[in-house]
Short mmCIF file of C-alpha atoms in Angstrom, two decimals:
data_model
loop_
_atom_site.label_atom_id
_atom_site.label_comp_id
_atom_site.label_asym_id
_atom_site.label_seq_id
_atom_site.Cartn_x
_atom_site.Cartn_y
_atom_site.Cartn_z
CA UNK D 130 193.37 -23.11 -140.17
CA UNK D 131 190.89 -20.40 -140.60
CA UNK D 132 187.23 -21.42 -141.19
CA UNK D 133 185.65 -20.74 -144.44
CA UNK D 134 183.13 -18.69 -142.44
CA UNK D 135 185.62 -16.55 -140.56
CA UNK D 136 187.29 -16.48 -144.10
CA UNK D 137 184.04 -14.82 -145.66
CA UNK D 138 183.69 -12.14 -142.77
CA UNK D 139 186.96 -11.10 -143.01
CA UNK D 140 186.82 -10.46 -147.02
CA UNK D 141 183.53 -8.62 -145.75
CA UNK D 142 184.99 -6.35 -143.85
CA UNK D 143 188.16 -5.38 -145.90
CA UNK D 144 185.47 -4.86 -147.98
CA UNK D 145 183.52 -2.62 -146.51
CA UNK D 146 186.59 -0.34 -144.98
CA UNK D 147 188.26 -0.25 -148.63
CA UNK D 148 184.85 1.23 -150.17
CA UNK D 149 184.77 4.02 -146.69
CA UNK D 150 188.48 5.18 -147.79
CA UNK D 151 187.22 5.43 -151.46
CA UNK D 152 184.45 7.44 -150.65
CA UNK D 153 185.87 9.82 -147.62
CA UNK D 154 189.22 10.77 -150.62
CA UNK D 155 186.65 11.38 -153.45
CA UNK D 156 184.52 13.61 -151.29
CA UNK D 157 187.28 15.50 -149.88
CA UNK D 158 188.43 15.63 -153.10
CA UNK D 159 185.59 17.02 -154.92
CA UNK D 160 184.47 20.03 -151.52
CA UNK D 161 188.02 21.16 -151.83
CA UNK D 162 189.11 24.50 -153.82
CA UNK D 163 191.63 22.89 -155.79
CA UNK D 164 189.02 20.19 -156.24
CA UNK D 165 186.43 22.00 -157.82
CA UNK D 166 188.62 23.65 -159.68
CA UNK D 167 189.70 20.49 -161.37
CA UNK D 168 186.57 19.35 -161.98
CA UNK D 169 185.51 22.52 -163.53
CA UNK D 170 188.56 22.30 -166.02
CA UNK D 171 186.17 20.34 -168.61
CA UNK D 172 182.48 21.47 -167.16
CA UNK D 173 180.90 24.76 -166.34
CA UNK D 174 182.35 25.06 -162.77
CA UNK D 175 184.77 26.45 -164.45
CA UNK D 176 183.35 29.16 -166.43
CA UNK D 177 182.25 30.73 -162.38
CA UNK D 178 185.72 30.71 -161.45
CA UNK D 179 186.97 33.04 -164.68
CA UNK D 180 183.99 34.83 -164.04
CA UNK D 181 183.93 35.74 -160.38
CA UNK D 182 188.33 36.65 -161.41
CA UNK D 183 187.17 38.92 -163.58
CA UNK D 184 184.40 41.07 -161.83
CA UNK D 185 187.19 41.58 -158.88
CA UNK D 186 189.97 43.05 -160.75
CA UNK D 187 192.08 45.91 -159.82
CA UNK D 188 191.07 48.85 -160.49
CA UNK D 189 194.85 50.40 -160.18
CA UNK D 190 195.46 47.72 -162.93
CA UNK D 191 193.36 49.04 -165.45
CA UNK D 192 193.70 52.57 -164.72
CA UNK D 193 197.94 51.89 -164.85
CA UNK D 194 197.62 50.52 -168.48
CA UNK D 195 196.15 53.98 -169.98
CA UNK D 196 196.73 56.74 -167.79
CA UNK D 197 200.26 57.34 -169.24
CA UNK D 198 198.66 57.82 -172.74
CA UNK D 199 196.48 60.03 -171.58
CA UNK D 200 197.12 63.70 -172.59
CA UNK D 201 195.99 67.01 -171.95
CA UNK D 202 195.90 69.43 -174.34
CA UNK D 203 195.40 73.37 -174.41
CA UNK D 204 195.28 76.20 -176.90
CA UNK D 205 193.37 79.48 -177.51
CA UNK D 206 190.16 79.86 -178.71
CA UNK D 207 188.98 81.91 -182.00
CA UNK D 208 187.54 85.05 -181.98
CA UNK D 209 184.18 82.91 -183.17
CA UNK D 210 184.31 80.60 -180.53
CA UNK D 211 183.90 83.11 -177.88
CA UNK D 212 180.20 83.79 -179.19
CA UNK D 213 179.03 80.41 -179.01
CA UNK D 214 177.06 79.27 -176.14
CA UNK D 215 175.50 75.67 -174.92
CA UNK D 216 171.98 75.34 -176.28
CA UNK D 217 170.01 72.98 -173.70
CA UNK D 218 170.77 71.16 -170.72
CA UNK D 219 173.12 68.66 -172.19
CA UNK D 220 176.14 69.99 -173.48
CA UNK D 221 179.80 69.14 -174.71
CA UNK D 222 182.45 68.50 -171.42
CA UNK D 223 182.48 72.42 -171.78
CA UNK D 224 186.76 72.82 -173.11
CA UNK D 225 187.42 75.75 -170.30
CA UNK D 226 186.08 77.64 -167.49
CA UNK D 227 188.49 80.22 -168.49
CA UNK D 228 190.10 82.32 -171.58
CA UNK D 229 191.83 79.45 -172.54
CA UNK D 230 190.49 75.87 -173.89
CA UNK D 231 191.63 72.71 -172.48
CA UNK D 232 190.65 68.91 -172.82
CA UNK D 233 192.40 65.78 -173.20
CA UNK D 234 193.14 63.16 -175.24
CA UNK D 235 194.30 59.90 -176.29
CA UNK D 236 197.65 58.37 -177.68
CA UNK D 237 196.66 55.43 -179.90
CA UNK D 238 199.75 54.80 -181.80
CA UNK D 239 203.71 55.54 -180.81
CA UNK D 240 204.00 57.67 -184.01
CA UNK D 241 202.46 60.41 -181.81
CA UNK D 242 199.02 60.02 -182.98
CA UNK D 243 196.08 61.59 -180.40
CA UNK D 244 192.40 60.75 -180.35
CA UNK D 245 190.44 63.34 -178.98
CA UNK D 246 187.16 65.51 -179.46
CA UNK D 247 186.30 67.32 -182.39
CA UNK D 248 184.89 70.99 -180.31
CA UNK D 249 188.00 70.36 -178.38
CA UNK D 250 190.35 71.45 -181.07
CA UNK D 251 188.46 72.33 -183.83
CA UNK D 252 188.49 76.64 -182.84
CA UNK D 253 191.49 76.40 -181.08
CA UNK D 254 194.49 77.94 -182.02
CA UNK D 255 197.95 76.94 -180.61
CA UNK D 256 197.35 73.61 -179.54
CA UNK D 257 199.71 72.43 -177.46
CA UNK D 258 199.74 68.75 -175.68
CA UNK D 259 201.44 67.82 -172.14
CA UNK D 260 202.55 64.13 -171.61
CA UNK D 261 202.29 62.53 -168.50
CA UNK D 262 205.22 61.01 -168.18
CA UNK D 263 207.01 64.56 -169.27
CA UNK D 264 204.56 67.51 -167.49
CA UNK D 265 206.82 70.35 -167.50
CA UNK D 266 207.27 70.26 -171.82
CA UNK D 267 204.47 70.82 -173.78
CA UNK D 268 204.51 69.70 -177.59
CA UNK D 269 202.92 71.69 -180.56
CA UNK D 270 199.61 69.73 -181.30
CA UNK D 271 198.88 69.63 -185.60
CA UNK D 272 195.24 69.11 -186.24
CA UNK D 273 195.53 66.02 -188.47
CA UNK D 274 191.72 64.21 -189.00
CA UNK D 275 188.25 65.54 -187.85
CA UNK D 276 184.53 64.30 -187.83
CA UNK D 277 182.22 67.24 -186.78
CA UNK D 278 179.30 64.67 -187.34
CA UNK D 279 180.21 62.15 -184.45
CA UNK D 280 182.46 64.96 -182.53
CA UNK D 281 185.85 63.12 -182.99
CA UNK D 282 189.19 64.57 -184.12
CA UNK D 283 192.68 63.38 -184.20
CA UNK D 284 195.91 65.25 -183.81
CA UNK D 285 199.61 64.44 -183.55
CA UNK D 286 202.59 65.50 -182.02
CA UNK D 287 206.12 64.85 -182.48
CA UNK D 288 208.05 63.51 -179.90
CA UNK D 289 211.96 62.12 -179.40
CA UNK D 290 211.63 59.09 -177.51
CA UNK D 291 208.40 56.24 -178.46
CA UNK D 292 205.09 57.05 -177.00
CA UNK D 293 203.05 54.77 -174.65
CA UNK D 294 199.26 54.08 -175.76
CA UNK D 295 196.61 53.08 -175.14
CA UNK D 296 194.60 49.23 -175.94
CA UNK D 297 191.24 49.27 -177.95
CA UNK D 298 188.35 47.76 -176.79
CA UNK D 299 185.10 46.36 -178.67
CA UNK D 300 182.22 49.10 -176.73
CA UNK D 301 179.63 46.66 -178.51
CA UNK D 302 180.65 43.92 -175.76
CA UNK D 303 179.76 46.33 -172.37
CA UNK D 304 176.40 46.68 -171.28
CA UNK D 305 174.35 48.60 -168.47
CA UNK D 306 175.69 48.42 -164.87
CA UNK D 307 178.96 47.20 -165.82
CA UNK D 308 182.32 49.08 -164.20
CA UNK D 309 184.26 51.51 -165.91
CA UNK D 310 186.62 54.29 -165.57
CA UNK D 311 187.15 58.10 -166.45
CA UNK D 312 190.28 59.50 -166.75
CA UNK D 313 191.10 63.02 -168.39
CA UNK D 314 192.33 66.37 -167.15
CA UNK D 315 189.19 68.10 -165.38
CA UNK D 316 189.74 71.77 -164.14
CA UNK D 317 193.39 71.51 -165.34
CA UNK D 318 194.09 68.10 -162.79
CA UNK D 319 195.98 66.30 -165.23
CA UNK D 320 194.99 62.66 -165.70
CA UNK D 321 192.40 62.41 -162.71
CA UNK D 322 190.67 59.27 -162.42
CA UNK D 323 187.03 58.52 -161.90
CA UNK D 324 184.94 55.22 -161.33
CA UNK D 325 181.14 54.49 -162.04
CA UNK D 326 179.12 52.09 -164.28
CA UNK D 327 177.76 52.34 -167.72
CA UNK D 328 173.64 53.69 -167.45
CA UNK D 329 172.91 52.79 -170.79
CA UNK D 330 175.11 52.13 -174.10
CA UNK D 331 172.45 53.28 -176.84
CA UNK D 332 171.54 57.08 -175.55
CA UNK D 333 170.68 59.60 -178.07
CA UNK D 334 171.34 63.17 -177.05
CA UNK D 335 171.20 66.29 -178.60
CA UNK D 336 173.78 68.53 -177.79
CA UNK D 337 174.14 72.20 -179.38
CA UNK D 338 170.88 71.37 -182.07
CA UNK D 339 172.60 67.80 -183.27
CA UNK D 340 171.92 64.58 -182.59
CA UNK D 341 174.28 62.33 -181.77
CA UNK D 342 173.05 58.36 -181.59
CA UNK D 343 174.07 55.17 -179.49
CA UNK D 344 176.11 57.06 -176.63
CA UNK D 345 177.31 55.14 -173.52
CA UNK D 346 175.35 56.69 -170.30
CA UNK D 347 177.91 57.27 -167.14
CA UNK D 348 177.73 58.48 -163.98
CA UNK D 349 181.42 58.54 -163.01
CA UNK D 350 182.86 62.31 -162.48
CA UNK D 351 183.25 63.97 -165.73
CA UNK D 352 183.58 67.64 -165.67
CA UNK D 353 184.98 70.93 -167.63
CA UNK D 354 188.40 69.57 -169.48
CA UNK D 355 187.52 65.57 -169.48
CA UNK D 356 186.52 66.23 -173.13
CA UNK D 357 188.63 63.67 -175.48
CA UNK D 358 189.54 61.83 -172.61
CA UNK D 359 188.98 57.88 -172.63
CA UNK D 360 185.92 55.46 -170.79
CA UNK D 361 188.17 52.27 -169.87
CA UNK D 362 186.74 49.14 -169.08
CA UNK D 363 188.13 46.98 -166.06
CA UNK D 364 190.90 45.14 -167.96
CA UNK D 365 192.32 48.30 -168.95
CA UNK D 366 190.83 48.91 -172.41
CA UNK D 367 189.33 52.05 -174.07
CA UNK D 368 186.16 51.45 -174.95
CA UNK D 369 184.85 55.23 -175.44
CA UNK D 370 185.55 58.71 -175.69
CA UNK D 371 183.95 61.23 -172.61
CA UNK D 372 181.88 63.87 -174.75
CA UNK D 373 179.24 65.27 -172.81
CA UNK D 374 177.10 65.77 -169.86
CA UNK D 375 173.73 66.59 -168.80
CA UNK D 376 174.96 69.90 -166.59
CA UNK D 377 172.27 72.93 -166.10
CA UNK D 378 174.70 74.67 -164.04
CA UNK D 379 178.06 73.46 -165.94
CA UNK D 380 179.32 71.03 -163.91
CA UNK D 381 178.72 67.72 -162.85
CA UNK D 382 175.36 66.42 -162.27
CA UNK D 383 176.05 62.79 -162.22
CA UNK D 384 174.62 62.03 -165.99
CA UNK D 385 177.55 62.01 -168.74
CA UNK D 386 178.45 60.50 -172.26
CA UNK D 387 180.95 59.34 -174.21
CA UNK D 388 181.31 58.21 -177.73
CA UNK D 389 181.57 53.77 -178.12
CA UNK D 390 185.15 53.42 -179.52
CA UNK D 391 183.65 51.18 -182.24
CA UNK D 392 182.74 55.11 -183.66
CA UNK D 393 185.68 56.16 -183.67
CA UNK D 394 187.93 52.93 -185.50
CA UNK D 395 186.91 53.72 -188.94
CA UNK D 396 188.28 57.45 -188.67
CA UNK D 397 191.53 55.93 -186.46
CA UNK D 398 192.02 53.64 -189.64
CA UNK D 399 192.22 56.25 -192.14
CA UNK D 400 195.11 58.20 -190.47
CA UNK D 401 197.44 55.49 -189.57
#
Protein backbone atom coordinates (compact mmCIF):
# COMPACT_ATOMS: atom_id res chain seq x y z
CA UNK A 1 0.00 0.00 0.00
CA UNK A 2 1.49 3.22 -1.05
CA UNK A 3 1.56 6.06 1.53
CA UNK A 4 -0.50 9.07 1.00
CA UNK A 5 2.80 10.98 1.11
CA UNK A 6 4.64 8.91 -1.49
CA UNK A 7 1.17 9.18 -3.26
CA UNK A 8 1.45 13.14 -3.33
CA UNK A 9 5.17 13.13 -4.64
CA UNK A 10 4.50 10.98 -7.24
CA UNK A 11 1.38 13.13 -8.68
CA UNK A 12 4.17 15.92 -8.18
CA UNK A 13 6.37 14.73 -10.34
CA UNK A 14 4.15 13.45 -13.27
CA UNK A 15 3.34 16.76 -12.82
CA UNK A 16 6.10 18.52 -13.29
CA UNK A 17 7.54 16.20 -16.37
CA UNK A 18 3.98 16.53 -18.20
CA UNK A 19 4.24 20.54 -18.03
CA UNK A 20 8.45 20.08 -19.44
CA UNK A 21 6.97 18.01 -22.56
CA UNK A 22 4.28 20.78 -23.01
CA UNK A 23 6.61 23.40 -23.04
CA UNK A 24 9.84 21.79 -24.98
CA UNK A 25 6.74 20.78 -28.23
CA UNK A 26 5.28 24.37 -28.10
CA UNK A 27 8.69 25.95 -28.30
CA UNK A 28 9.94 23.79 -30.93
CA UNK A 29 6.92 24.36 -32.42
CA UNK A 30 6.73 28.00 -32.54
CA UNK A 31 11.27 28.50 -33.60
CA UNK A 32 10.50 26.20 -36.44
CA UNK A 33 9.92 27.46 -40.23
CA UNK A 34 6.83 25.70 -40.69
CA UNK A 35 6.01 27.01 -37.23
CA UNK A 36 6.16 30.49 -37.76
CA UNK A 37 4.66 30.18 -40.71
CA UNK A 38 1.55 28.88 -39.08
CA UNK A 39 1.40 31.26 -36.68
CA UNK A 40 1.73 34.00 -39.11
CA UNK A 41 -1.35 32.57 -41.11
CA UNK A 42 -3.75 34.94 -38.90
CA UNK A 43 -0.99 37.70 -37.57
CA UNK A 44 1.56 39.85 -39.26
CA UNK A 45 4.36 37.18 -39.38
CA UNK A 46 2.84 36.50 -42.18
CA UNK A 47 2.69 39.56 -44.16
CA UNK A 48 7.15 39.21 -43.90
CA UNK A 49 6.98 35.98 -45.44
CA UNK A 50 4.86 37.29 -48.79
CA UNK A 51 7.01 40.08 -48.57
CA UNK A 52 10.56 38.83 -48.38
CA UNK A 53 8.83 36.07 -51.65
CA UNK A 54 8.28 38.84 -53.45
CA UNK A 55 11.47 41.10 -53.36
CA UNK A 56 13.44 37.70 -54.50
CA UNK A 57 11.70 36.84 -57.59
CA UNK A 58 13.14 35.79 -60.81
CA UNK A 59 14.11 38.02 -62.86
CA UNK A 60 13.99 35.39 -66.01
CA UNK A 61 10.30 35.13 -64.79
CA UNK A 62 9.29 38.46 -65.41
CA UNK A 63 11.34 39.18 -68.31
CA UNK A 64 9.75 35.55 -69.97
CA UNK A 65 6.14 36.93 -69.56
CA UNK A 66 6.75 40.09 -72.01
CA UNK A 67 9.65 39.67 -74.04
CA UNK A 68 7.68 37.70 -76.71
CA UNK A 69 5.33 40.74 -77.13
CA UNK A 70 7.88 42.82 -77.54
CA UNK A 71 8.41 44.13 -81.13
CA UNK A 72 10.70 46.01 -83.11
CA UNK A 73 9.70 48.06 -85.63
CA UNK A 74 11.48 49.97 -88.62
CA UNK A 75 10.59 52.25 -91.50
CA UNK A 76 12.01 55.31 -93.36
CA UNK A 77 12.04 58.60 -92.30
CA UNK A 78 10.42 61.80 -94.18
CA UNK A 79 12.19 64.13 -96.01
CA UNK A 80 11.18 66.59 -92.81
CA UNK A 81 12.42 64.43 -90.34
CA UNK A 82 15.89 64.51 -91.54
CA UNK A 83 16.08 68.35 -90.52
CA UNK A 84 15.11 67.95 -87.09
CA UNK A 85 17.64 67.82 -84.43
CA UNK A 86 17.57 67.19 -80.38
CA UNK A 87 17.24 70.53 -78.62
CA UNK A 88 18.99 70.08 -75.04
CA UNK A 89 20.56 67.43 -73.21
CA UNK A 90 17.56 65.26 -72.73
CA UNK A 91 16.20 63.89 -75.69
CA UNK A 92 13.75 61.17 -77.18
CA UNK A 93 15.56 57.29 -77.22
CA UNK A 94 16.93 58.90 -80.54
CA UNK A 95 14.77 56.18 -83.41
CA UNK A 96 18.26 55.48 -85.46
CA UNK A 97 21.86 56.01 -85.64
CA UNK A 98 21.43 55.47 -89.24
CA UNK A 99 19.23 56.35 -92.56
CA UNK A 100 16.69 54.31 -91.33
CA UNK A 101 14.37 54.66 -88.02
CA UNK A 102 13.91 51.91 -85.66
CA UNK A 103 12.26 51.44 -82.13
CA UNK A 104 10.09 49.02 -80.56
CA UNK A 105 7.01 48.34 -79.28
CA UNK A 106 4.38 46.66 -77.45
CA UNK A 107 1.60 44.00 -78.26
CA UNK A 108 -1.29 44.69 -75.88
CA UNK A 109 -4.05 42.81 -77.41
CA UNK A 110 -3.99 39.43 -79.83
CA UNK A 111 -5.91 41.44 -82.51
CA UNK A 112 -2.41 42.72 -83.43
CA UNK A 113 -2.63 45.89 -81.62
CA UNK A 114 1.09 47.70 -80.76
CA UNK A 115 1.79 50.34 -78.16
CA UNK A 116 4.63 52.29 -78.94
CA UNK A 117 6.06 55.98 -79.15
CA UNK A 118 4.56 58.67 -80.91
CA UNK A 119 8.31 60.25 -82.69
CA UNK A 120 8.84 56.63 -83.31
CA UNK A 121 6.34 56.34 -86.07
CA UNK A 122 4.87 59.45 -86.48
CA UNK A 123 7.57 60.60 -89.80
CA UNK A 124 8.14 57.28 -90.73
CA UNK A 125 7.16 55.85 -93.77
CA UNK A 126 6.98 52.04 -94.39
CA UNK A 127 6.63 50.80 -91.08
CA UNK A 128 7.26 47.50 -90.82
CA UNK A 129 7.20 45.30 -87.38
CA UNK A 130 9.37 41.98 -86.63
CA UNK A 131 7.92 39.45 -84.05
CA UNK A 132 9.98 37.67 -81.84
CA UNK A 133 8.79 34.57 -82.03
CA UNK A 134 8.88 34.94 -86.12
CA UNK A 135 12.36 37.23 -86.85
CA UNK A 136 12.94 36.48 -90.35
CA UNK A 137 9.07 38.02 -91.56
CA UNK A 138 8.40 41.38 -91.05
CA UNK A 139 4.64 42.65 -91.09
CA UNK A 140 3.38 46.02 -92.62
CA UNK A 141 2.83 48.30 -89.49
CA UNK A 142 -0.71 50.79 -90.08
CA UNK A 143 -0.47 53.83 -87.93
CA UNK A 144 -3.79 53.45 -86.08
CA UNK A 145 -3.97 56.09 -82.76
CA UNK A 146 -1.44 58.88 -81.79
CA UNK A 147 -0.92 61.42 -78.85
CA UNK A 148 1.89 63.92 -79.82
CA UNK A 149 1.12 65.57 -76.33
CA UNK A 150 2.26 62.59 -74.02
CA UNK A 151 4.49 60.96 -77.02
CA UNK A 152 2.37 57.73 -77.37
CA UNK A 153 1.09 56.08 -80.56
CA UNK A 154 -0.46 52.84 -81.40
CA UNK A 155 -0.22 50.75 -84.51
CA UNK A 156 -1.38 47.33 -85.69
CA UNK A 157 -0.44 44.62 -87.73
CA UNK A 158 -2.10 41.73 -89.13
CA UNK A 159 -0.99 38.49 -88.39
CA UNK A 160 -2.25 34.59 -89.15
CA UNK A 161 -1.84 32.86 -86.02
CA UNK A 162 -2.98 34.84 -82.25
CA UNK A 163 -0.45 37.16 -80.85
CA UNK A 164 1.15 36.91 -77.36
CA UNK A 165 0.96 40.21 -75.10
CA UNK A 166 1.80 41.71 -72.76
CA UNK A 167 0.01 42.26 -68.76
CA UNK A 168 -0.75 45.89 -67.55
CA UNK A 169 0.39 47.14 -64.53
CA UNK A 170 -0.92 50.11 -62.16
CA UNK A 171 2.73 52.59 -62.46
CA UNK A 172 0.87 54.58 -59.55
CA UNK A 173 1.77 51.49 -57.16
CA UNK A 174 5.97 51.58 -57.85
CA UNK A 175 7.99 53.95 -56.14
CA UNK A 176 11.80 55.06 -55.98
CA UNK A 177 14.44 52.28 -55.65
CA UNK A 178 12.19 49.60 -56.56
CA UNK A 179 13.46 46.86 -59.45
CA UNK A 180 12.49 46.97 -62.86
CA UNK A 181 13.33 45.95 -66.27
CA UNK A 182 14.06 47.34 -69.88
CA UNK A 183 13.53 45.47 -72.73
CA UNK A 184 13.40 46.86 -76.44
CA UNK A 185 15.56 46.56 -79.53
CA UNK A 186 18.70 48.96 -78.90
CA UNK A 187 21.19 49.34 -81.89
CA UNK A 188 19.03 46.82 -83.85
CA UNK A 189 19.56 43.82 -80.80
CA UNK A 190 16.17 42.71 -80.89
CA UNK A 191 14.47 42.36 -77.50
CA UNK A 192 17.66 43.02 -75.23
CA UNK A 193 17.04 43.12 -71.69
CA UNK A 194 18.18 45.55 -69.07
CA UNK A 195 17.83 45.75 -65.14
CA UNK A 196 17.96 48.87 -62.75
CA UNK A 197 15.58 50.62 -60.29
CA UNK A 198 13.11 53.36 -60.63
CA UNK A 199 15.06 57.08 -59.54
CA UNK A 200 12.01 58.84 -59.25
CA UNK A 201 8.26 58.30 -60.65
CA UNK A 202 7.14 62.12 -60.88
CA UNK A 203 10.14 63.70 -63.22
CA UNK A 204 9.30 66.48 -65.46
CA UNK A 205 11.53 66.83 -68.48
CA UNK A 206 11.58 68.81 -71.35
CA UNK A 207 12.52 67.20 -74.32
CA UNK A 208 12.63 69.00 -77.91
CA UNK A 209 10.86 72.54 -76.20
CA UNK A 210 7.83 70.35 -74.45
CA UNK A 211 7.21 69.39 -71.29
CA UNK A 212 6.30 66.25 -70.46
CA UNK A 213 5.09 65.68 -66.52
CA UNK A 214 5.23 62.71 -63.91
CA UNK A 215 7.94 60.48 -65.82
CA UNK A 216 9.44 57.38 -64.11
CA UNK A 217 13.43 58.10 -63.58
CA UNK A 218 15.68 54.83 -64.61
CA UNK A 219 18.96 54.01 -64.74
CA UNK A 220 18.80 50.60 -66.46
CA UNK A 221 20.47 50.61 -70.17
CA UNK A 222 18.29 52.38 -72.52
CA UNK A 223 19.82 53.46 -75.70
CA UNK A 224 19.16 54.45 -79.60
CA UNK A 225 16.04 52.00 -80.70
CA UNK A 226 14.56 51.21 -76.95
CA UNK A 227 11.98 53.91 -77.87
CA UNK A 228 8.27 52.30 -77.43
CA UNK A 229 9.70 49.58 -75.69
CA UNK A 230 8.14 48.56 -72.17
CA UNK A 231 9.54 49.31 -68.14
CA UNK A 232 8.33 45.87 -66.46
CA UNK A 233 8.06 45.50 -62.97
CA UNK A 234 9.34 42.20 -61.17
CA UNK A 235 6.14 40.13 -61.55
CA UNK A 236 6.26 40.61 -65.12
CA UNK A 237 3.96 43.59 -65.69
CA UNK A 238 4.30 46.74 -67.91
CA UNK A 239 4.17 49.48 -66.00
CA UNK A 240 5.74 52.18 -68.54
CA UNK A 241 6.82 53.03 -71.82
CA UNK A 242 11.00 53.88 -72.32
CA UNK A 243 10.87 57.51 -73.94
CA UNK A 244 13.88 59.30 -73.25
CA UNK A 245 17.22 59.90 -71.84
CA UNK A 246 19.41 62.46 -70.51
CA UNK A 247 22.40 61.71 -73.33
CA UNK A 248 24.87 64.80 -74.31
CA UNK A 249 26.71 62.56 -76.50
CA UNK A 250 23.63 60.24 -77.70
CA UNK A 251 23.97 57.39 -75.86
CA UNK A 252 23.63 56.16 -72.57
CA UNK A 253 24.50 58.14 -69.63
CA UNK A 254 22.79 56.19 -66.99
CA UNK A 255 19.63 58.76 -66.54
CA UNK A 256 16.44 57.62 -68.71
CA UNK A 257 12.52 57.91 -68.79
CA UNK A 258 9.65 56.33 -69.60
CA UNK A 259 6.04 57.20 -69.72
CA UNK A 260 3.72 55.50 -66.30
CA UNK A 261 1.37 53.09 -68.20
CA UNK A 262 -1.50 54.70 -66.25
CA UNK A 263 -0.78 57.55 -69.36
CA UNK A 264 -1.16 55.56 -71.73
CA UNK A 265 -4.75 53.35 -70.69
CA UNK A 266 -7.08 56.02 -71.65
CA UNK A 267 -5.63 56.19 -75.36
CA UNK A 268 -5.29 51.99 -75.24
CA UNK A 269 -9.14 52.17 -74.39
CA UNK A 270 -10.22 54.11 -77.25
CA UNK A 271 -8.75 51.75 -79.93
CA UNK A 272 -9.79 48.44 -78.69
Amino acid sequence: MIKPGTKLLLLLLLTIVTVVQVVFLAGYYLLSPEGRTAVGASGTENSIVQLASYETKDLGVAVARVRPAVVYITGHPSISENTLRPQGPISFAPASLTSDKMGSGIIFDTAGHILTNYHVVASMTDIRVSLFADREHAYPGEIIALDPQKDLAVIKINAPFSLPTVTLGNSDMMEAADEILAIGCPFSLEQSVSHGIISDTKRTVTIDGRNYTDLIQTDAVINSGNSGGPLVNLNGEVIGVNVAIYAPTRVYCGVGFAIPINQAKLLLMKVK
